[in-house]
CSV table of C-alpha atoms and ligand atoms in Angstrom, one decimal:
chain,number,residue,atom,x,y,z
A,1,UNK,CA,4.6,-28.9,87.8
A,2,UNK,CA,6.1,-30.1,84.8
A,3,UNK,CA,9.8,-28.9,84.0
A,4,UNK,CA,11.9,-29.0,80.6
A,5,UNK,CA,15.4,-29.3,82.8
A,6,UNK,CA,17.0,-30.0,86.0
A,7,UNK,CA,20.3,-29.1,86.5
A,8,UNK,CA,21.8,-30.6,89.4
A,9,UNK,CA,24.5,-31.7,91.8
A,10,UNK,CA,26.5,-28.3,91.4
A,11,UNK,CA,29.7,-28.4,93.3
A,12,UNK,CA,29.6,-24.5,93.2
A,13,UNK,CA,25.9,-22.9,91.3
A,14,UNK,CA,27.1,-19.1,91.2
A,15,UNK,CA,24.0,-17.6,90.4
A,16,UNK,CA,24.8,-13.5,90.9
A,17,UNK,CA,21.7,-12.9,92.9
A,18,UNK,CA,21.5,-9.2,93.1
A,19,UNK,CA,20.2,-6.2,92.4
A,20,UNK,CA,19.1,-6.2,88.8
A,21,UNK,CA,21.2,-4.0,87.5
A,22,UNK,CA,24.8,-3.0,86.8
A,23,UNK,CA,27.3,-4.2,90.3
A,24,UNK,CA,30.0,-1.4,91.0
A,25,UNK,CA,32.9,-1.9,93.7
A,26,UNK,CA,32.3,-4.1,96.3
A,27,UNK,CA,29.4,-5.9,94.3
A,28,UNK,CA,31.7,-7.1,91.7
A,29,UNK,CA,32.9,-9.4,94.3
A,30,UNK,CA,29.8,-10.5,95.4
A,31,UNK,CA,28.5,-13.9,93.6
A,32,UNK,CA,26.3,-15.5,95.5
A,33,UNK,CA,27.4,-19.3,94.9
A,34,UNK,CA,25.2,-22.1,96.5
A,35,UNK,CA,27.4,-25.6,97.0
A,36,UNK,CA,25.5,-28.4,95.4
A,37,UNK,CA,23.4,-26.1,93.6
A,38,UNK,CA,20.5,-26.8,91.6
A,39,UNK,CA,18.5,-24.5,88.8
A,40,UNK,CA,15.4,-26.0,87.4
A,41,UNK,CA,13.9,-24.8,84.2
A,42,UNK,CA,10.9,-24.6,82.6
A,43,UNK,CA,9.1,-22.9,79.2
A,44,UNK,CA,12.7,-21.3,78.7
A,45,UNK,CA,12.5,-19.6,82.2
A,46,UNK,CA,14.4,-20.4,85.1
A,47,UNK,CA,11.7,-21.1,88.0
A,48,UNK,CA,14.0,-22.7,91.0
A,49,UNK,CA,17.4,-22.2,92.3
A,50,UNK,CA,18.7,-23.7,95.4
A,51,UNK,CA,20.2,-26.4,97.2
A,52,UNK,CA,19.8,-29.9,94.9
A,53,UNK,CA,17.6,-31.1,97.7
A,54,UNK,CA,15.2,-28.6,98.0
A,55,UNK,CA,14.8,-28.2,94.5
A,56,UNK,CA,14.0,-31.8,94.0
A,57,UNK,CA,11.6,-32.2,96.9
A,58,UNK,CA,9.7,-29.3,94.9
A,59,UNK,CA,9.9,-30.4,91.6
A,60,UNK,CA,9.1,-33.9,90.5
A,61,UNK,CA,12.3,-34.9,88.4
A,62,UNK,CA,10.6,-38.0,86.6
A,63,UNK,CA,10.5,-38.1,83.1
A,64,UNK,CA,12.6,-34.4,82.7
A,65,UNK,CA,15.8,-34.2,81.0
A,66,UNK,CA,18.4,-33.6,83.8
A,67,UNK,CA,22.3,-32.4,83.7
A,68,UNK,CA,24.0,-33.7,86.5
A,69,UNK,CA,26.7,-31.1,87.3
A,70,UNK,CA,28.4,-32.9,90.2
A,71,UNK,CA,31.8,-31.7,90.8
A,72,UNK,CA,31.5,-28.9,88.1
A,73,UNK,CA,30.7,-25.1,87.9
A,74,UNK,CA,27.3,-23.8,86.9
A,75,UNK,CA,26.9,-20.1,86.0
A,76,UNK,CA,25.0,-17.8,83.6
A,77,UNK,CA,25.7,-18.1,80.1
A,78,UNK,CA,28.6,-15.4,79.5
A,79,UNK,CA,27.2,-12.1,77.6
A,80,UNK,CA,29.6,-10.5,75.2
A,81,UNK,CA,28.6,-6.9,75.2
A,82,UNK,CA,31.4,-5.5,72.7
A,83,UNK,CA,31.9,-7.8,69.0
A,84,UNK,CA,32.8,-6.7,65.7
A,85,UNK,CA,31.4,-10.4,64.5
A,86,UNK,CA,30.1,-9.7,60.7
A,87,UNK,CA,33.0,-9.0,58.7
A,88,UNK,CA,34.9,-11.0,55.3
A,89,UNK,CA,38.1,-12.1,55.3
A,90,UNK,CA,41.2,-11.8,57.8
A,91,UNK,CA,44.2,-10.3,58.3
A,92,UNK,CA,46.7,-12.8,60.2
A,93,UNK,CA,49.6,-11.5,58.1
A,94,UNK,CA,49.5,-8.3,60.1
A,95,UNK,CA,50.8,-10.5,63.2
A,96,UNK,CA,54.5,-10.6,61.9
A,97,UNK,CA,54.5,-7.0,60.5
A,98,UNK,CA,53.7,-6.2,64.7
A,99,UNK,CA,55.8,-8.5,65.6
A,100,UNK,CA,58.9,-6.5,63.9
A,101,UNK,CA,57.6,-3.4,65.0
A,102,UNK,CA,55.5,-2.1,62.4
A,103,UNK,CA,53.0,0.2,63.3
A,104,UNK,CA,49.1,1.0,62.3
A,105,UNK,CA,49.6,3.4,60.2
A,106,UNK,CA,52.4,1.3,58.0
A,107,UNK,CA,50.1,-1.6,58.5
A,108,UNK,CA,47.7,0.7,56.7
A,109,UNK,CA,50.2,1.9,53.8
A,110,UNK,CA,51.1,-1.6,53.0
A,111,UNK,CA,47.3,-2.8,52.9
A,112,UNK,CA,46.3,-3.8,56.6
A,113,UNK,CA,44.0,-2.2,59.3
A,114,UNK,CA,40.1,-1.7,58.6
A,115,UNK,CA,39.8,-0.3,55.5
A,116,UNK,CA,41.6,-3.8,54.0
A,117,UNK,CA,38.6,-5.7,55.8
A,118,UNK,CA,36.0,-3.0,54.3
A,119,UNK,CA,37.0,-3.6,51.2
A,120,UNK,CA,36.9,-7.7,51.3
A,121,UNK,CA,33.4,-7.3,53.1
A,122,UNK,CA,32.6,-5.0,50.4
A,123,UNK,CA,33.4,-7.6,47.7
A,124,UNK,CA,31.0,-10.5,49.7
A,125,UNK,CA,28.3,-11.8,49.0
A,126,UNK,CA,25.4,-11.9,51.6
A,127,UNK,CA,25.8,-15.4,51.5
A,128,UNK,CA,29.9,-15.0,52.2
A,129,UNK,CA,29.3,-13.1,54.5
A,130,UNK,CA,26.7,-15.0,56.5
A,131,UNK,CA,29.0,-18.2,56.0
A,132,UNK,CA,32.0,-16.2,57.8
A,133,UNK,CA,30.2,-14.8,60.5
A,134,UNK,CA,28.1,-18.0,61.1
A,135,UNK,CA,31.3,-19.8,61.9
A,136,UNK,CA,33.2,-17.4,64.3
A,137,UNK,CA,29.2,-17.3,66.5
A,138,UNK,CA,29.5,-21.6,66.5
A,139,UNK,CA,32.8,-21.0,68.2
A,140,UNK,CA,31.3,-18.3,70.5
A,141,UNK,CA,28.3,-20.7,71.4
A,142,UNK,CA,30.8,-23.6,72.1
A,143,UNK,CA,32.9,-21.6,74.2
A,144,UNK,CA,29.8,-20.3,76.6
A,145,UNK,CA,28.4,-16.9,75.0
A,146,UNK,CA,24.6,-16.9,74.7
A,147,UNK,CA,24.2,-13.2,74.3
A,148,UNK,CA,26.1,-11.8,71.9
A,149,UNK,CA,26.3,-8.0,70.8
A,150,UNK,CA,27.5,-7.4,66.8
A,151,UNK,CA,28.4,-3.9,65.6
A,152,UNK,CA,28.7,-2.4,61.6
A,153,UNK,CA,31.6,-0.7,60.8
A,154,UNK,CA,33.2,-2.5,57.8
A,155,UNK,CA,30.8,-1.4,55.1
A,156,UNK,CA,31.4,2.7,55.4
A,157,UNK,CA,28.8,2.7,52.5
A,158,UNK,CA,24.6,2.3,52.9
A,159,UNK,CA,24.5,-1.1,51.0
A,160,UNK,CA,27.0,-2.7,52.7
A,161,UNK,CA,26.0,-0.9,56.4
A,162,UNK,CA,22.5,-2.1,56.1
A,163,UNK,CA,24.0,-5.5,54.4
A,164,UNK,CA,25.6,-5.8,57.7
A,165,UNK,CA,23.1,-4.9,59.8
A,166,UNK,CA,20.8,-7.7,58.5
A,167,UNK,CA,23.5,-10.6,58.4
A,168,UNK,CA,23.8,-9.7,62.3
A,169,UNK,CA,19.7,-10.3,62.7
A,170,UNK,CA,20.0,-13.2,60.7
A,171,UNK,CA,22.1,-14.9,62.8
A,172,UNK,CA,20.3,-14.4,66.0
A,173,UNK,CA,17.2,-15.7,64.1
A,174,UNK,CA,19.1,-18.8,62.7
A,175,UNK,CA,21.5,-19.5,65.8
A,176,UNK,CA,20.3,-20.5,69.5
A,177,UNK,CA,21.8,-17.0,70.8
A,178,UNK,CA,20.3,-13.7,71.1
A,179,UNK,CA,22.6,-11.3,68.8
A,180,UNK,CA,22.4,-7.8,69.5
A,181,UNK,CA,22.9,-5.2,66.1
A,182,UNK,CA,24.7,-2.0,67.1
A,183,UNK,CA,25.2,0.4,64.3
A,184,UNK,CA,28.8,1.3,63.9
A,185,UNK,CA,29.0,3.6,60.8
A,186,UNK,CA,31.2,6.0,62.2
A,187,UNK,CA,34.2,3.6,62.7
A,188,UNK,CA,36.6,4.8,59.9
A,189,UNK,CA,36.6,7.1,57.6
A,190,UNK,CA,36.3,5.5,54.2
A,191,UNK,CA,39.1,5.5,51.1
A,192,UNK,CA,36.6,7.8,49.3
A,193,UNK,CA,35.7,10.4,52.1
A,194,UNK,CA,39.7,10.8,52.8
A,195,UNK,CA,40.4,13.8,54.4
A,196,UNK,CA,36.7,14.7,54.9
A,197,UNK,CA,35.4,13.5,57.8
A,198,UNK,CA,33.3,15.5,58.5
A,199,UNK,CA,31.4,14.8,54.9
A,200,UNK,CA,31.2,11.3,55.6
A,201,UNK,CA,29.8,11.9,59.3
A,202,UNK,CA,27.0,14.1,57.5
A,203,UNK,CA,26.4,11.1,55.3
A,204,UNK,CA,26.1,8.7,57.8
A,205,UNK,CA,23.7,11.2,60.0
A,206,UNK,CA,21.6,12.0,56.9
A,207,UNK,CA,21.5,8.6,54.9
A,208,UNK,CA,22.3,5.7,56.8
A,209,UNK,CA,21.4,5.9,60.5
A,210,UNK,CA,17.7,7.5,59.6
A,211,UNK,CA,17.0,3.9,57.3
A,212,UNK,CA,19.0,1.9,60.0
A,213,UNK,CA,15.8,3.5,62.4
A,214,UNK,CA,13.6,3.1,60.0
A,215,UNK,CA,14.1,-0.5,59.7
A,216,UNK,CA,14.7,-1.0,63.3
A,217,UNK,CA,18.0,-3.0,62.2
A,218,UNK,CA,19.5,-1.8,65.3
A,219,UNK,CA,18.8,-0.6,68.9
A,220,UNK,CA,22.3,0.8,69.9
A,221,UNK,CA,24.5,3.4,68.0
A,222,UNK,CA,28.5,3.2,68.5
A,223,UNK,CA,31.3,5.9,67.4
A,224,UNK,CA,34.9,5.8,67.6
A,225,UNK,CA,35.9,8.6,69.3
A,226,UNK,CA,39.5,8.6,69.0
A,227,UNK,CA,42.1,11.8,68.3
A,228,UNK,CA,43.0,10.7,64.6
A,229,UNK,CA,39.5,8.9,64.0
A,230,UNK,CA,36.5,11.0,65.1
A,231,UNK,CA,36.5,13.7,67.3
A,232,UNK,CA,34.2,14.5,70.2
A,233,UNK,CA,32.4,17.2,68.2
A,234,UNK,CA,31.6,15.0,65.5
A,235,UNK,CA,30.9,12.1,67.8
A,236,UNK,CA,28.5,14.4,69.6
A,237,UNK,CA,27.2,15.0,66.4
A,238,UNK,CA,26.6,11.1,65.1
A,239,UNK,CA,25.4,9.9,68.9
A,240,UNK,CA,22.8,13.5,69.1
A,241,UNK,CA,21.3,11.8,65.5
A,242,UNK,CA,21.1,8.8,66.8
A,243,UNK,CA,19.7,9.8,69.9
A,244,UNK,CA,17.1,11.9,68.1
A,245,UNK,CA,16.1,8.7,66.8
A,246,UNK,CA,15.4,6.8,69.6
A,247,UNK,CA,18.5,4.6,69.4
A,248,UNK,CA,20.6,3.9,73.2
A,249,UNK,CA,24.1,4.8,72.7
A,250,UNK,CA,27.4,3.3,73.1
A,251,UNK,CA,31.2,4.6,72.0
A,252,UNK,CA,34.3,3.5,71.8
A,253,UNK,CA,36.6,5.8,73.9
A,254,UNK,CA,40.1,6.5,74.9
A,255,UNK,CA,41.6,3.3,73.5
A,256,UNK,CA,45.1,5.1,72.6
A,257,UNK,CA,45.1,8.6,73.8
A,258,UNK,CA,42.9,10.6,76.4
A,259,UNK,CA,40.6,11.9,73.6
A,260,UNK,CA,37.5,13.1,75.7
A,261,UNK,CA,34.9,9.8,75.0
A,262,UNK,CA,34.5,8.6,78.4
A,263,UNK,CA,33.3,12.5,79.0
A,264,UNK,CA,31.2,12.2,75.6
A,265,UNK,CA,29.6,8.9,77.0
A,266,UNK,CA,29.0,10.1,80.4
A,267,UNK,CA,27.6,13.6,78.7
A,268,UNK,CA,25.5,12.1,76.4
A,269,UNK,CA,23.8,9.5,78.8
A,270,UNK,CA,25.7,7.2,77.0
A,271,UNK,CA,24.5,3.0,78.3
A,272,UNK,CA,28.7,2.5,78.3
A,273,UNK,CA,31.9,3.5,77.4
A,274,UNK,CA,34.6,1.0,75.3
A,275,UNK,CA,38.1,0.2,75.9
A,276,UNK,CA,39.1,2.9,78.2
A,277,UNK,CA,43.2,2.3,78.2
A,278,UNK,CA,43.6,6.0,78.9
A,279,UNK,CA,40.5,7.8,80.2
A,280,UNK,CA,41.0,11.0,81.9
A,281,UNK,CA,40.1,11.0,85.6
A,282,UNK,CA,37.6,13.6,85.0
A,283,UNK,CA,36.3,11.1,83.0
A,284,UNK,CA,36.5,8.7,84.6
A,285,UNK,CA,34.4,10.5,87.3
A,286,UNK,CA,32.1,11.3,85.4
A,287,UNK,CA,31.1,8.0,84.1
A,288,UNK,CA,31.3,6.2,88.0
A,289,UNK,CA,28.7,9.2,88.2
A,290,UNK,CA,26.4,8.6,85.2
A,291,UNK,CA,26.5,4.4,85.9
A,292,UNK,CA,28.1,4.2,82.4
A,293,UNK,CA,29.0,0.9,82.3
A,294,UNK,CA,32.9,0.7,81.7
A,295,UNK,CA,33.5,-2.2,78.9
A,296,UNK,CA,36.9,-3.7,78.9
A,297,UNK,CA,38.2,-5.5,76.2
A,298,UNK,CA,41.6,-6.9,77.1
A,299,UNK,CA,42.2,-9.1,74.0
A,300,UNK,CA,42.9,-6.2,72.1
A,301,UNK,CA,45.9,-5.1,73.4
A,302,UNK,CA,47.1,-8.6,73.7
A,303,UNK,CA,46.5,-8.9,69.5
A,304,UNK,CA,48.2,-5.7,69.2
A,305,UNK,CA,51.2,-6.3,71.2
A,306,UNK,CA,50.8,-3.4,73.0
A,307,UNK,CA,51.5,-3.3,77.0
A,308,UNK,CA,48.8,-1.2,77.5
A,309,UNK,CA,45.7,-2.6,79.2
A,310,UNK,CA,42.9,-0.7,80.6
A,311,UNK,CA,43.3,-0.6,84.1
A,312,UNK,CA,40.4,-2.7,85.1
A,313,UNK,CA,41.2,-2.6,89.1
A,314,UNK,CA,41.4,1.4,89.0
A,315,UNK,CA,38.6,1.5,87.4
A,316,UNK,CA,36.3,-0.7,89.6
A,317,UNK,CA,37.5,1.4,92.9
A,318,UNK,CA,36.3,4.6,91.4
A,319,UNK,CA,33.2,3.3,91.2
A,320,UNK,CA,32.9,2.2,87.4
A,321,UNK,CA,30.5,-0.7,86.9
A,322,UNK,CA,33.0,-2.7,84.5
A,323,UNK,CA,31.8,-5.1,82.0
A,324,UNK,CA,34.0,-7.5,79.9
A,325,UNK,CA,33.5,-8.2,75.8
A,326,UNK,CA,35.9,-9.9,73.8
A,327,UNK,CA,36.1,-7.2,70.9
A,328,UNK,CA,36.1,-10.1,68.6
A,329,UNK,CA,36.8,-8.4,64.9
A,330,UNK,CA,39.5,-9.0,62.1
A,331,UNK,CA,42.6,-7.3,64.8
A,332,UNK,CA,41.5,-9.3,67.6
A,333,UNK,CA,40.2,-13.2,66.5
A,334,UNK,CA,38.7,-13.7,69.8
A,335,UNK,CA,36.0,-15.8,70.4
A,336,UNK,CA,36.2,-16.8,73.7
A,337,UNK,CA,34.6,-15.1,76.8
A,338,UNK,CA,36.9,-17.5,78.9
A,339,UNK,CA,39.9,-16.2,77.2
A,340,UNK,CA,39.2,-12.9,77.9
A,341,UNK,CA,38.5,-13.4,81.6
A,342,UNK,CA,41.1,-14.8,82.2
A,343,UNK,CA,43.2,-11.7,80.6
A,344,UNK,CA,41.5,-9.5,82.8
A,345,UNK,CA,42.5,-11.1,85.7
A,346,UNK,CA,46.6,-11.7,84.7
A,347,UNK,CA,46.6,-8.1,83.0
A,348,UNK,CA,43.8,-5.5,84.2
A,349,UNK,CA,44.1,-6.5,88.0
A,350,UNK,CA,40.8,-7.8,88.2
A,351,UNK,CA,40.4,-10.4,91.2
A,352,UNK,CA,38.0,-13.6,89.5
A,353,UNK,CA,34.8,-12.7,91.1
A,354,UNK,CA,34.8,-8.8,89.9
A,355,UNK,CA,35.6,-10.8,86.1
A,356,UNK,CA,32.7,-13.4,86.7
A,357,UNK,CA,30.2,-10.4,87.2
A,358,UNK,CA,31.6,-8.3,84.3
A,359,UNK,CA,31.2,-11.0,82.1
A,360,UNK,CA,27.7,-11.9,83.1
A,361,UNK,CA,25.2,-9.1,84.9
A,362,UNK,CA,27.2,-5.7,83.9
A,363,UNK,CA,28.2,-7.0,80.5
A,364,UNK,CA,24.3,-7.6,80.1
A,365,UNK,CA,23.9,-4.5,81.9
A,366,UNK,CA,25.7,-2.8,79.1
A,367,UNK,CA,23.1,-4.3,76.8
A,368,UNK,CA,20.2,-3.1,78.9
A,369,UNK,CA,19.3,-7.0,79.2
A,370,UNK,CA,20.2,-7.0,82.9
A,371,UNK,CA,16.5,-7.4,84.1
A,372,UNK,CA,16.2,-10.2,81.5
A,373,UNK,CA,19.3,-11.9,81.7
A,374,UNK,CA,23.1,-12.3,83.1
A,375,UNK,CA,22.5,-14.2,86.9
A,376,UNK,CA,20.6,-17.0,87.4
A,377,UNK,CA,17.5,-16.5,89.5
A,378,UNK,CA,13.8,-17.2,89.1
A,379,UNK,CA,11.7,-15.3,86.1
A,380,UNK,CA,15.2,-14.4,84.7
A,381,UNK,CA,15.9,-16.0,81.1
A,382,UNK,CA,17.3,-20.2,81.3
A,383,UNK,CA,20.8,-19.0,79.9
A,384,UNK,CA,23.5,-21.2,81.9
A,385,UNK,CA,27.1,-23.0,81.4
A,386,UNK,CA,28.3,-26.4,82.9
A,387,UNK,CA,32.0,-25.6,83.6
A,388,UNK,CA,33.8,-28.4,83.5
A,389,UNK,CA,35.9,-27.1,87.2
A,390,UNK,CA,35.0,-27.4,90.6
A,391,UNK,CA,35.3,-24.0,91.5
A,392,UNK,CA,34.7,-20.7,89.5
A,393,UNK,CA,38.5,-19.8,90.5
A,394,UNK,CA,40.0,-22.1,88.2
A,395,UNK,CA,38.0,-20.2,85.5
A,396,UNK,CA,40.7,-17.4,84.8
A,397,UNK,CA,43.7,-19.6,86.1
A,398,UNK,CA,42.9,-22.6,83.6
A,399,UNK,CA,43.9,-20.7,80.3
A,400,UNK,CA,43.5,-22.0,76.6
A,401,UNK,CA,41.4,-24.8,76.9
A,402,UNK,CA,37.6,-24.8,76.3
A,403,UNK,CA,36.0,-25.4,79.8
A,404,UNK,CA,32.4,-25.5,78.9
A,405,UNK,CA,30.9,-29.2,79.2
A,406,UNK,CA,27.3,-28.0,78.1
A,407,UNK,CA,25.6,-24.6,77.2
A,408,UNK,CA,22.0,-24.4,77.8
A,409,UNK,CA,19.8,-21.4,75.9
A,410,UNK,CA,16.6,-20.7,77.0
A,411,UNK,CA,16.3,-23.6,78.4
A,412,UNK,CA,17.9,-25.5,75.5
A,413,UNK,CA,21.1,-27.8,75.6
A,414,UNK,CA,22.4,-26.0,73.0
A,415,UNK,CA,26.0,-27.4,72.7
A,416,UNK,CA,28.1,-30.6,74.6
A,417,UNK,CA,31.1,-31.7,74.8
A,418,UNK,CA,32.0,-34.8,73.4
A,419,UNK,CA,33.1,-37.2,75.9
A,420,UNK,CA,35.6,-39.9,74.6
B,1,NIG,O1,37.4,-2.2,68.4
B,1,NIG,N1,39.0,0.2,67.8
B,1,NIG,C1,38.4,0.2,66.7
B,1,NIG,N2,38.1,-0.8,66.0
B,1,NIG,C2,38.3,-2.2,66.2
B,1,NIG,C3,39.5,-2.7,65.4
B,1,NIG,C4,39.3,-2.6,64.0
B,1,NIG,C5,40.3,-3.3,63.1
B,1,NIG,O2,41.5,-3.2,63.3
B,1,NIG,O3,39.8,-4.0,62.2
B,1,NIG,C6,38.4,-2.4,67.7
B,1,NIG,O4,39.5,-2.8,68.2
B,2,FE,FE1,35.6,-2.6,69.0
């Protein structure tokens, strides 16, 4: 049988094997490492995973391009399941203003916050805007994602929604990762709907989301359900549209205040729930009861300053399957899936192996892709990193440094470190 890769020699092969779909409590903890592992790839698909020997007694290794992973750390490619990728511009200058106590709203007044990044994404060009975007998904690629999820939210008008929309499916066509559109209309209320929300969410039920279906530019349908932003009613409202439409629904809930979104996802059969600093325990019970996959995003409150993490260990024990994302958007610059693991595990109490699986099966899970991709076992998708560690412990505990040696795409070394 002829194979396109070998990947051998693994000190530790942590392949999830599982039940395919999302892992909740004691699950989390459950990865399923083989020492000196071995994965064997071919047409894209992974179609052996064992011990090296075995592997190579079944499948000839002459003439196949092979990675030999001795003393290093081979797991599925990380899936980022919550990104705010496509957007112009940046907004480091905020930084200082939070570092001397300034809050959002004065961030706002003196030109910060979201509706400064809709306006430069506004002003792009298509190509601008590819150019931006198509530089922060290199660095995700580099850095181990190979599934990547990307959300609208910084055009607030058709053009630039829809402009978005396509940038996002342009870059999974034009980059070796599969990027995932999820329409985000109702993420702010824009400069010229001020003070009428509820106008703009009629606009973006009416207008937008019916040509966003039309076009099939996007599977999944997000809202920020938020007290200040959008409430639950017209939340409900946006995710029942989409909904009608065939689209899978997501929302971003309860990042500041108890607002009623982890009851709105689990209500509305939502596929997950975002951020989650302050659910409500009814809420929080009603998602552990729905399977609405909790998605953590930990960098966020460590851009904002804030102390305020979503318990992550809580969370898990109540029987939330939790997924991690990196909420990458013009706030929070991060690109890194390692970064963010390793947050979870210094700020959300989240023990290594619960952070592995969140990052990998339930963050795919949160995609629907957990059949497809997110553990490394025969049929499933050839989506793998060489981790430049000997054991997937050191992943959270070695902070700040790029740990992936290669990153492999269907099947495809898609990225390597330079050695000196
Ligand atoms: O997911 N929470 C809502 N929106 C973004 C931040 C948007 C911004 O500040 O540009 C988020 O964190
Ligand atoms: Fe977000």
């Amino acid at each position: 049988m002829a194979d396109d890769l070998l990947i051998t020699n693994a000190s530790e092969l942590v392949t999830l094997k599982g039940p395919r779909r999302a892992r909740a409590k004691a699950e989390m903890s459950q990865l399923s490492i083989i020492r000196d592992g071995a994965v064997a790839i071919s047409g894209g698909a992974i179609v052996a995973v064992g011990k090296t020997k075995s592997v190579l007694k079944e499948h000839d290794a002459s003439g196949i391009e092979r990675i030999d992973a001795s003393g290093k750390v081979v797991m599925p490619g990380f899936v980022d399941p919550h990104t705010h990728l496509v957007y112009a511009g940046s907004r480091e200058f905020e930084l200082e203003m939070k570092a001397k106590g300034k809050g959002y709203l004065e961030i706002l007044k003196e030109g910060g916050g979201i509706l400064r990044t809709v306006r430069d994404t506004r002003a792009a060009s298509p190509h601008e805007l590819f150019r931006q975007s198509a530089r922060r998904l290199e660095s995700m690629i580099s850095h181990g994602s190979t599934t990547i999820e990307a959300k609208s939210g910084y055009g607030l008008d058709k053009r630039t929604e829809l402009r978005i929309l396509e940038t996002v499916c342009k870059l999974g066509d034009d980059y070796p990762a599969d990027v995932v559109p999820t329409f985000m209309g109702a993420h702010a209320v824009p400069e010229e709907s001020a003070g009428n929300g509820d106008a703009y969410i009629d606009f973006v039920c009416s207008e937008v989301l019916p040509e966003v279906s039309k076009r099939r530019l996007a599977a999944f349908c997000d809202v920020f359900c938020e007290k200040g932003v959008f409430t639950v009613g017209q939340s409900r409202k946006v995710l029942t549209a989409a909904k009608a439409l065939g689209m899978r629904l997501k929302v971003h809930a309860d990042e500041f205040q108890p607002s009623g979104g982890a009851e709105l996802a689990a209500e509305m059969g939502a596929i997950s729930a975002e951020h989650l600093v302050k659910p409500s325990d009814d809420g929080i019970m009603a998602m552990a009861g729905k399977d609405v996959v909790g998605v953590l995003l930990p960098g966020t409150p460590y851009s904002s300053l804030s102390k305020d993490y979503a318990d992550g260990r809580r969370l898990i024990d109540l029987g939330v399957p939790v997924a991690l994302g990196t909420d990458l958007n013009p706030n929070c610059w991060n690109e890194s899936m390692q970064f963010t693991i390793s947050l979870a595990c210094h700020k959300m109490r989240m023990a290594p192996a619960e952070a592995i699986t969140a990052s990998t099966v339930n963050a795919a899970a949160a995609l629907g892709l957990e059949k497809r991709i997110g553990s490394l076992e025969v049929g499933k998708r050839a989506d793998a990193v060489v981790l430049d560690i000997a054991t997937h412990a050191q992943l959270p505990y070695r902070f700040g440094t790029n740990l992936c040696s290669v990153v492999v795409k269907d099947g495809k070394v898609v990225w390597e470190k330079e050695p000196f």
